[in-house]
């Protein structure tokens, strides 16, 4: 019997995904109903694990607390390992229509759709005839904690030795979960009309996370405020100082300073003695990021100095800018165009910065990576109106595009995957990556007395 053509394999994968559409969309919708923020995705991980078990895919659970990794060996001999990935975690947007009432957790970034895509791609690729003709293997990866939220909670996990980095893929890198992976891809939903039905290209900001604690002294706020040191005033001045930096920032560096106050005092009748900020510094290049981070540190100290408070600045390694691999992009693009037509696919230039950040950026400094976007969502990303309205666009299409891309990579003796691997020049070795990110971790205490 002659071996089937790549075209025949693709047709089989597409058919199988369509046959299982209820199950694939069902997983996404089930995850939507029970959102869990990073490093607490217990039920979500269970759902993914059960779906993989039903397909007979052996996998490990509990990697980086809640992550999952399994392997599907191809039947045509050895070759590279291609990872297909999805993100397990939700955000917290308490007034989102699908928010968990007690935790405020909500899928306002569409990660539930990613798990549907992951399952869909895996279902397409596990067609026995498809698998028999693929070389190498597929790694199936569900990662925790992409949204960089709950920094105080996660920093505590780090101090307790339960994690080393606060982002899930960072932690996967540290634990060696990418050591045997040669290239990786995932797809994110988008509500931006300029992304069309499927979008490739573009980059993201790098970032550094700041936990900032202003320490003053409590005193009666009515009778003797002069006996206190007002930590809230220190924080206010620091934030004003941060605003004054904006004219020093170049547009092309995409610098963002933003954050929240996680504690602003405890009783209105006391001079606030402890005020905490969870802050973020973002920029498009590592150099711009380091520069902006130094400015932020200066501003936090300025607040403490002005009122004679103390400030403790804890810096935490955030993400690196995303580098999409051009060869992987080329393969994905052709499949995307086949699925939704040439006019349905948008190609962004590599330097188009979305402003946000993803830990796929970290992976992309070490491995060839692809992080395209899929339409089918509407509303504002991370807002209370961000909803997936079309599961065909948001789940099935990207699942198909990823499955077809894996077939192109691993069919014909995995010649394409081998080419991607051979032509890739990593920006950082794993050791250099770990050194860079560890160097961004640190604590500084400044006394403004
Ligand atoms: Zn997000
Ligand atoms: Zn996201």
Coordinates of C-alpha atoms and ligand atoms in Angstrom, one line a residue:
X1 CA 0.0 0.0 0.0
X2 CA 1.5 3.4 -1.0
X3 CA 2.0 5.7 1.9
X4 CA -0.6 8.5 2.0
X5 CA 0.3 12.0 0.8
X6 CA 0.6 14.9 3.2
X7 CA -2.6 16.2 1.7
X8 CA -4.4 13.0 2.6
X9 CA -3.1 13.1 6.2
X10 CA -4.3 16.7 6.5
X11 CA -7.8 15.7 5.3
X12 CA -8.0 12.9 7.8
X13 CA -6.9 15.2 10.7
X14 CA -9.5 17.9 9.7
X15 CA -12.2 15.2 9.5
X16 CA -11.4 13.9 12.9
X17 CA -11.4 17.3 14.5
X18 CA -14.8 18.0 13.0
X19 CA -16.1 14.7 14.2
X20 CA -15.1 15.6 17.8
X21 CA -16.2 19.2 17.7
X22 CA -18.7 18.8 20.6
X23 CA -16.1 17.3 22.9
X24 CA -13.5 19.9 21.9
X25 CA -15.8 23.0 22.4
X26 CA -17.2 21.3 25.4
X27 CA -13.9 21.3 27.2
X28 CA -13.4 25.0 26.5
X29 CA -16.9 25.8 27.8
X30 CA -16.4 23.7 30.9
X31 CA -13.2 25.5 31.7
X32 CA -14.9 28.8 31.1
X33 CA -17.4 28.0 33.8
X34 CA -14.8 27.2 36.5
X35 CA -12.0 29.7 36.1
X36 CA -8.9 29.3 38.2
X37 CA -6.0 31.8 38.4
X38 CA -2.3 30.8 38.0
X39 CA -0.9 28.0 40.1
X40 CA -4.3 27.1 41.5
X41 CA -5.7 25.5 38.2
X42 CA -6.5 22.2 39.9
X43 CA -9.9 21.5 38.4
X44 CA -8.8 22.9 35.0
X45 CA -5.8 20.6 35.0
X46 CA -8.0 17.7 35.9
X47 CA -10.2 18.3 33.0
X48 CA -7.3 18.4 30.6
X49 CA -5.8 15.3 32.1
X50 CA -9.0 13.4 31.8
X51 CA -9.4 14.4 28.2
X52 CA -5.8 13.2 27.5
X53 CA -6.5 10.0 29.4
X54 CA -9.5 9.3 27.2
X55 CA -7.3 9.5 24.2
X56 CA -4.8 7.1 25.8
X57 CA -2.0 9.7 26.0
X58 CA 0.4 9.1 28.8
X59 CA 1.2 12.3 30.6
X60 CA 2.7 13.8 33.7
X61 CA 0.6 16.1 36.0
X62 CA 1.7 18.5 38.7
X63 CA 4.6 20.0 36.8
X64 CA 5.1 23.6 38.2
X65 CA 2.3 22.7 40.6
X66 CA -0.5 22.3 38.1
X67 CA 1.1 21.9 34.6
X68 CA 0.7 18.8 32.3
X69 CA 3.0 17.3 29.8
X70 CA 2.5 14.2 27.6
X71 CA 4.0 12.6 24.6
X72 CA 2.5 11.2 21.4
X73 CA 5.2 9.3 19.5
X74 CA 4.9 9.3 15.7
X75 CA 5.0 5.9 14.0
X76 CA 7.6 6.7 11.3
X77 CA 10.8 6.7 13.3
X78 CA 12.8 9.2 15.3
X79 CA 12.8 13.0 14.7
X80 CA 12.3 16.3 16.5
X81 CA 9.8 16.9 19.3
X82 CA 7.1 19.5 18.4
X83 CA 5.2 20.9 21.4
X84 CA 1.5 22.0 21.1
X85 CA 0.6 24.1 24.1
X86 CA -2.3 25.7 25.9
X87 CA -2.5 27.9 29.0
X88 CA -4.6 26.7 32.1
X89 CA -5.0 29.9 34.0
X90 CA -7.7 32.6 34.2
X91 CA -7.5 36.3 35.2
X92 CA -9.4 38.0 38.0
X93 CA -12.2 40.2 36.7
X94 CA -15.0 40.0 39.4
X95 CA -17.7 41.6 37.2
X96 CA -17.1 39.4 34.2
X97 CA -20.3 37.5 33.4
X98 CA -18.5 34.1 33.8
X99 CA -16.6 35.1 36.9
X100 CA -16.3 32.8 39.9
X101 CA -18.4 34.6 42.5
X102 CA -16.1 33.8 45.4
X103 CA -12.7 34.4 43.9
X104 CA -13.4 36.9 41.1
X105 CA -11.5 34.6 38.7
X106 CA -12.7 34.9 35.1
X107 CA -11.5 33.9 31.6
X108 CA -11.2 37.4 30.3
X109 CA -8.2 36.5 28.1
X110 CA -9.7 33.4 26.5
X111 CA -7.3 30.8 27.8
X112 CA -10.3 28.4 28.1
X113 CA -10.4 28.4 24.3
X114 CA -6.7 27.5 24.2
X115 CA -7.4 24.2 26.0
X116 CA -10.1 23.4 23.5
X117 CA -7.6 24.2 20.7
X118 CA -5.0 22.0 22.4
X119 CA -7.4 19.1 22.7
X120 CA -8.6 19.6 19.1
X121 CA -5.1 19.6 17.7
X122 CA -4.3 16.5 19.6
X123 CA -7.5 14.7 18.4
X124 CA -6.6 15.6 14.8
X125 CA -3.1 14.3 15.2
X126 CA -4.0 11.0 16.9
X127 CA -5.8 9.7 13.9
X128 CA -4.0 6.4 13.6
X129 CA -3.2 6.9 9.9
X130 CA -1.8 10.4 10.6
X131 CA 0.3 9.3 13.5
X132 CA 1.7 6.3 11.6
X133 CA 3.2 8.7 9.1
X134 CA 4.7 11.2 11.4
X135 CA 8.3 11.0 12.6
X136 CA 9.6 12.3 15.9
X137 CA 6.9 13.0 18.5
X138 CA 4.4 15.6 19.6
X139 CA 4.6 17.0 23.2
X140 CA 1.3 18.0 24.6
X141 CA 1.7 20.7 27.2
X142 CA -0.7 22.6 29.4
X143 CA 1.0 25.3 31.3
X144 CA -0.1 27.2 34.4
X145 CA 0.2 30.8 35.4
X146 CA 0.7 32.9 32.2
X147 CA -1.2 35.9 33.5
X148 CA 1.2 37.7 35.8
X149 CA -1.2 38.4 38.6
X150 CA -1.3 37.6 42.4
X151 CA 2.4 38.5 42.6
X152 CA 2.3 38.6 46.4
X153 CA 0.8 35.1 46.6
X154 CA 3.2 33.7 44.0
X155 CA 6.2 35.4 45.6
X156 CA 5.3 33.6 48.8
X157 CA 5.2 30.3 46.9
X158 CA 8.8 31.1 45.7
X159 CA 9.9 31.9 49.2
X160 CA 8.4 28.6 50.4
X161 CA 10.4 26.8 47.6
X162 CA 7.3 25.6 45.8
X163 CA 8.2 27.5 42.6
X164 CA 11.3 29.3 41.3
X165 CA 9.7 31.7 38.9
X166 CA 6.2 33.3 39.0
X167 CA 5.3 32.6 35.4
X168 CA 4.3 29.0 34.3
X169 CA 6.5 28.7 31.2
X170 CA 9.4 30.3 33.0
X171 CA 9.0 27.6 35.6
X172 CA 8.7 24.9 32.9
X173 CA 12.1 26.1 31.5
X174 CA 13.7 26.1 35.0
X175 CA 12.4 22.6 35.7
X176 CA 13.7 21.3 32.4
X177 CA 10.3 20.6 30.9
X178 CA 11.4 22.1 27.6
X179 CA 14.8 20.4 27.6
X180 CA 13.5 17.6 25.3
X181 CA 11.3 19.9 23.2
X182 CA 12.7 21.2 19.9
X183 CA 10.0 23.7 19.0
X184 CA 6.7 24.9 20.5
X185 CA 3.5 26.5 19.4
X186 CA 0.3 27.7 20.8
X187 CA -2.4 30.1 19.7
X188 CA -4.1 32.9 21.6
X189 CA -7.6 34.3 21.1
X190 CA -8.1 37.9 20.0
X191 CA -10.9 40.4 19.9
X192 CA -9.0 42.9 17.8
X193 CA -10.7 43.3 14.3
X194 CA -7.3 44.1 12.8
X195 CA -6.2 40.5 13.6
X196 CA -8.8 39.0 11.2
X197 CA -9.7 35.3 11.7
X198 CA -6.1 34.2 12.2
X199 CA -3.0 36.5 12.7
X200 CA 0.7 35.7 12.8
X201 CA 3.7 37.9 13.5
X202 CA 4.3 40.7 15.9
X203 CA 6.0 40.8 19.2
X204 CA 5.2 41.6 22.9
X205 CA 6.7 43.7 25.7
X206 CA 9.2 42.3 28.2
X207 CA 8.5 43.2 31.8
X208 CA 9.7 43.3 35.4
X209 CA 7.3 43.0 38.3
X210 CA 7.7 45.2 41.5
X211 CA 6.3 44.5 44.9
X212 CA 6.7 47.8 46.7
X213 CA 6.1 48.3 50.4
X214 CA 6.1 51.8 52.0
X215 CA 6.6 51.6 55.7
X216 CA 5.8 54.6 57.9
X217 CA 4.6 55.0 61.5
X218 CA 1.0 54.9 62.7
X219 CA -0.4 57.8 64.9
X220 CA -3.8 59.3 65.6
X221 CA -4.8 60.9 62.3
X222 CA -6.9 63.6 64.1
X223 CA -5.1 64.4 67.3
X224 CA -1.5 63.9 66.4
X225 CA -0.7 63.1 62.8
X226 CA 2.7 64.8 63.2
X227 CA 3.8 61.9 65.4
X228 CA 3.3 59.5 62.4
X229 CA 5.0 58.9 59.1
X230 CA 2.4 58.6 56.3
X231 CA 3.1 55.7 54.0
X232 CA 0.2 56.6 51.8
X233 CA 1.7 60.0 51.1
X234 CA 5.0 58.3 50.3
X235 CA 3.2 56.1 47.8
X236 CA 1.3 59.0 46.3
X237 CA 4.5 61.0 45.7
X238 CA 6.2 57.9 44.2
X239 CA 3.3 57.5 41.7
X240 CA 3.5 61.2 40.8
X241 CA 7.2 60.8 40.3
X242 CA 6.5 57.9 38.0
X243 CA 4.1 60.0 35.9
X244 CA 6.9 62.6 35.5
X245 CA 9.0 60.0 33.7
X246 CA 6.7 59.6 30.8
X247 CA 8.2 62.5 28.8
X248 CA 11.6 60.7 29.0
X249 CA 10.2 57.6 27.3
X250 CA 10.7 57.0 23.6
X251 CA 7.6 55.9 21.7
X252 CA 9.4 53.1 20.0
X253 CA 10.4 51.5 23.3
X254 CA 6.7 50.9 24.3
X255 CA 7.4 51.5 27.9
X256 CA 4.5 51.1 30.3
X257 CA 4.4 51.9 34.0
X258 CA 1.2 50.5 35.6
X259 CA 0.0 48.8 38.7
X260 CA -2.4 48.5 41.6
X261 CA -2.4 49.3 45.3
X262 CA -2.9 46.1 47.2
X263 CA -2.9 47.8 50.7
X264 CA -3.6 51.5 51.4
X265 CA -3.9 51.6 55.2
X266 CA -6.1 49.8 57.7
X267 CA -8.1 52.3 59.7
X268 CA -9.0 55.8 58.6
X269 CA -8.3 57.2 62.0
X270 CA -4.7 56.1 61.9
X271 CA -1.9 57.5 59.8
X272 CA -1.3 54.7 57.3
X273 CA 1.8 52.9 58.4
X274 CA 2.0 50.3 55.6
X275 CA 1.1 50.8 51.9
X276 CA 1.8 48.2 49.3
X277 CA 1.9 48.4 45.5
X278 CA 2.0 45.6 42.9
X279 CA 3.6 47.4 40.0
X280 CA 4.8 46.6 36.5
X281 CA 7.4 48.0 34.2
X282 CA 7.2 47.0 30.6
X283 CA 9.3 47.7 27.5
X284 CA 9.9 46.3 24.0
X285 CA 13.6 45.6 24.4
X286 CA 15.7 44.3 27.3
X287 CA 17.7 47.5 27.4
X288 CA 14.7 49.8 27.5
X289 CA 13.3 47.6 30.2
X290 CA 16.4 47.9 32.4
X291 CA 16.4 51.7 31.9
X292 CA 12.7 52.1 32.8
X293 CA 13.2 49.8 35.8
X294 CA 15.9 52.0 37.2
X295 CA 13.7 55.0 36.8
X296 CA 10.9 53.3 38.6
X297 CA 13.2 52.4 41.5
X298 CA 14.3 56.0 41.7
X299 CA 10.6 57.1 41.9
X300 CA 9.7 54.7 44.7
X301 CA 12.7 56.0 46.7
X302 CA 11.7 59.6 46.0
X303 CA 8.3 58.9 47.7
X304 CA 10.0 57.5 50.8
X305 CA 12.6 60.3 50.9
X306 CA 9.9 63.0 50.7
X307 CA 8.0 61.9 53.9
X308 CA 10.8 60.1 55.7
X309 CA 9.4 56.6 55.2
X310 CA 11.1 53.4 54.3
X311 CA 10.5 51.6 51.1
X312 CA 11.2 47.9 50.3
X313 CA 11.4 47.2 46.6
X314 CA 11.1 43.6 45.6
X315 CA 11.9 43.0 41.9
X316 CA 10.7 39.9 40.2
X317 CA 11.7 38.6 36.8
X318 CA 8.8 39.1 34.4
X319 CA 8.7 38.0 30.8
X320 CA 10.9 38.6 27.8
X321 CA 9.7 40.0 24.4
X322 CA 8.2 37.5 22.0
X323 CA 10.3 36.3 19.0
X324 CA 8.2 34.4 16.5
X325 CA 10.2 31.9 14.4
X326 CA 9.9 32.9 10.7
X327 CA 10.0 29.4 9.4
X328 CA 7.3 28.1 11.7
X329 CA 5.3 31.1 10.9
X330 CA 5.6 30.4 7.1
X331 CA 4.3 26.8 7.6
X332 CA 1.4 27.9 9.9
X333 CA 0.5 30.8 7.6
X334 CA 0.0 28.5 4.6
X335 CA -2.3 26.3 6.7
X336 CA -4.2 29.3 8.1
X337 CA -4.8 30.6 4.6
X338 CA -6.1 27.2 3.5
X339 CA -8.6 27.2 6.4
X340 CA -10.0 30.7 6.4
X341 CA -8.9 32.1 3.0
X342 CA -6.1 34.5 2.2
X343 CA -8.2 37.5 3.2
X344 CA -8.9 36.0 6.6
X345 CA -5.3 35.9 7.7
X346 CA -3.3 38.9 8.8
X347 CA 0.5 39.0 8.9
X348 CA 1.9 41.5 11.3
X349 CA 5.4 42.8 10.9
X350 CA 7.8 41.2 13.5
X351 CA 8.3 44.5 15.3
X352 CA 4.6 45.2 15.8
X353 CA 4.4 45.3 19.6
X354 CA 1.1 44.4 21.2
X355 CA 2.1 46.1 24.5
X356 CA 1.2 43.2 26.7
X357 CA 3.6 40.4 27.7
X358 CA 3.7 36.6 27.5
X359 CA 6.0 34.0 28.9
X360 CA 6.0 32.5 25.4
X361 CA 8.6 35.3 24.9
X362 CA 10.8 33.5 27.4
X363 CA 10.5 30.2 25.6
X364 CA 11.2 32.0 22.3
X365 CA 14.7 33.1 23.5
X366 CA 15.6 29.4 23.8
X367 CA 13.5 27.5 21.2
X368 CA 11.8 28.2 17.9
X369 CA 8.4 29.3 18.9
X370 CA 5.1 30.3 17.3
X371 CA 2.4 32.4 19.0
X372 CA -0.3 33.3 16.5
X373 CA -3.8 34.7 17.3
X374 CA -7.3 33.4 16.5
X375 CA -10.4 35.6 16.2
X376 CA -13.8 34.7 17.6
X377 CA -13.7 36.8 20.7
X378 CA -15.1 40.3 21.3
X379 CA -14.9 43.0 23.9
X380 CA -11.8 44.3 25.6
X381 CA -8.9 41.9 26.5
X382 CA -8.8 41.6 30.3
X383 CA -12.1 43.5 30.5
X384 CA -15.5 42.4 31.8
X385 CA -16.9 42.2 28.3
X386 CA -14.2 39.9 26.8
X387 CA -16.2 36.9 25.5
X388 CA -15.6 34.1 23.0
X389 CA -18.7 34.3 20.8
X390 CA -17.6 32.0 17.9
X391 CA -16.0 28.7 18.9
X392 CA -15.5 27.8 15.3
X393 CA -13.1 30.7 14.9
X394 CA -11.7 30.7 18.4
X395 CA -11.2 27.0 19.0
X396 CA -11.7 24.7 15.9
X397 CA -9.9 26.8 13.4
X398 CA -6.7 27.3 15.4
X399 CA -6.8 23.6 16.5
X400 CA -6.9 22.7 12.8
X401 CA -4.2 25.1 11.9
X402 CA -1.9 23.8 14.6
X403 CA -2.6 20.1 13.6
X404 CA -1.9 20.8 10.0
X405 CA 1.3 22.7 10.9
X406 CA 2.5 19.7 13.0
X407 CA 1.8 17.4 10.0
X408 CA 3.8 19.6 7.7
X409 CA 6.6 19.6 10.3
X410 CA 6.7 15.9 11.1
X411 CA 5.6 14.2 7.8
X412 CA 8.1 13.1 5.2
X413 CA 10.7 12.1 7.8
X414 CA 10.2 15.3 9.6
X415 CA 12.3 17.1 7.0
X416 CA 10.6 20.5 7.8
X417 CA 11.0 20.2 11.5
X418 CA 14.6 19.3 11.1
X419 CA 15.1 22.4 9.0
X420 CA 13.5 24.6 11.6
X421 CA 15.7 23.1 14.2
X422 CA 18.9 23.4 12.2
X423 CA 18.4 27.0 11.1
X424 CA 17.4 28.2 14.6
X425 CA 20.0 30.4 16.5
X426 CA 18.8 30.8 20.1
X427 CA 19.0 34.3 21.6
X428 CA 19.9 32.7 24.9
X429 CA 21.1 29.3 26.2
X430 CA 19.0 27.9 29.0
X431 CA 21.8 28.7 31.4
X432 CA 22.1 32.3 30.2
X433 CA 18.3 32.6 30.4
X434 CA 18.2 31.4 34.0
X435 CA 21.1 33.8 34.9
X436 CA 19.4 36.8 33.3
X437 CA 16.1 36.2 35.1
X438 CA 17.7 35.4 38.4
X439 CA 19.7 38.6 38.1
X440 CA 16.3 40.5 37.9
X441 CA 15.2 39.0 41.2
X442 CA 16.1 41.1 44.2
X443 CA 15.1 43.1 47.2
X444 CA 16.3 46.6 48.1
X445 CA 15.5 48.6 51.3
X446 CA 15.8 52.4 51.2
X447 CA 15.4 54.5 54.3
X448 CA 14.2 58.0 53.6
X449 CA 14.8 59.4 57.1
Ligands
LIG1 ZN1 -4.0 38.0 29.2
LIG2 ZN1 -3.7 35.5 27.6

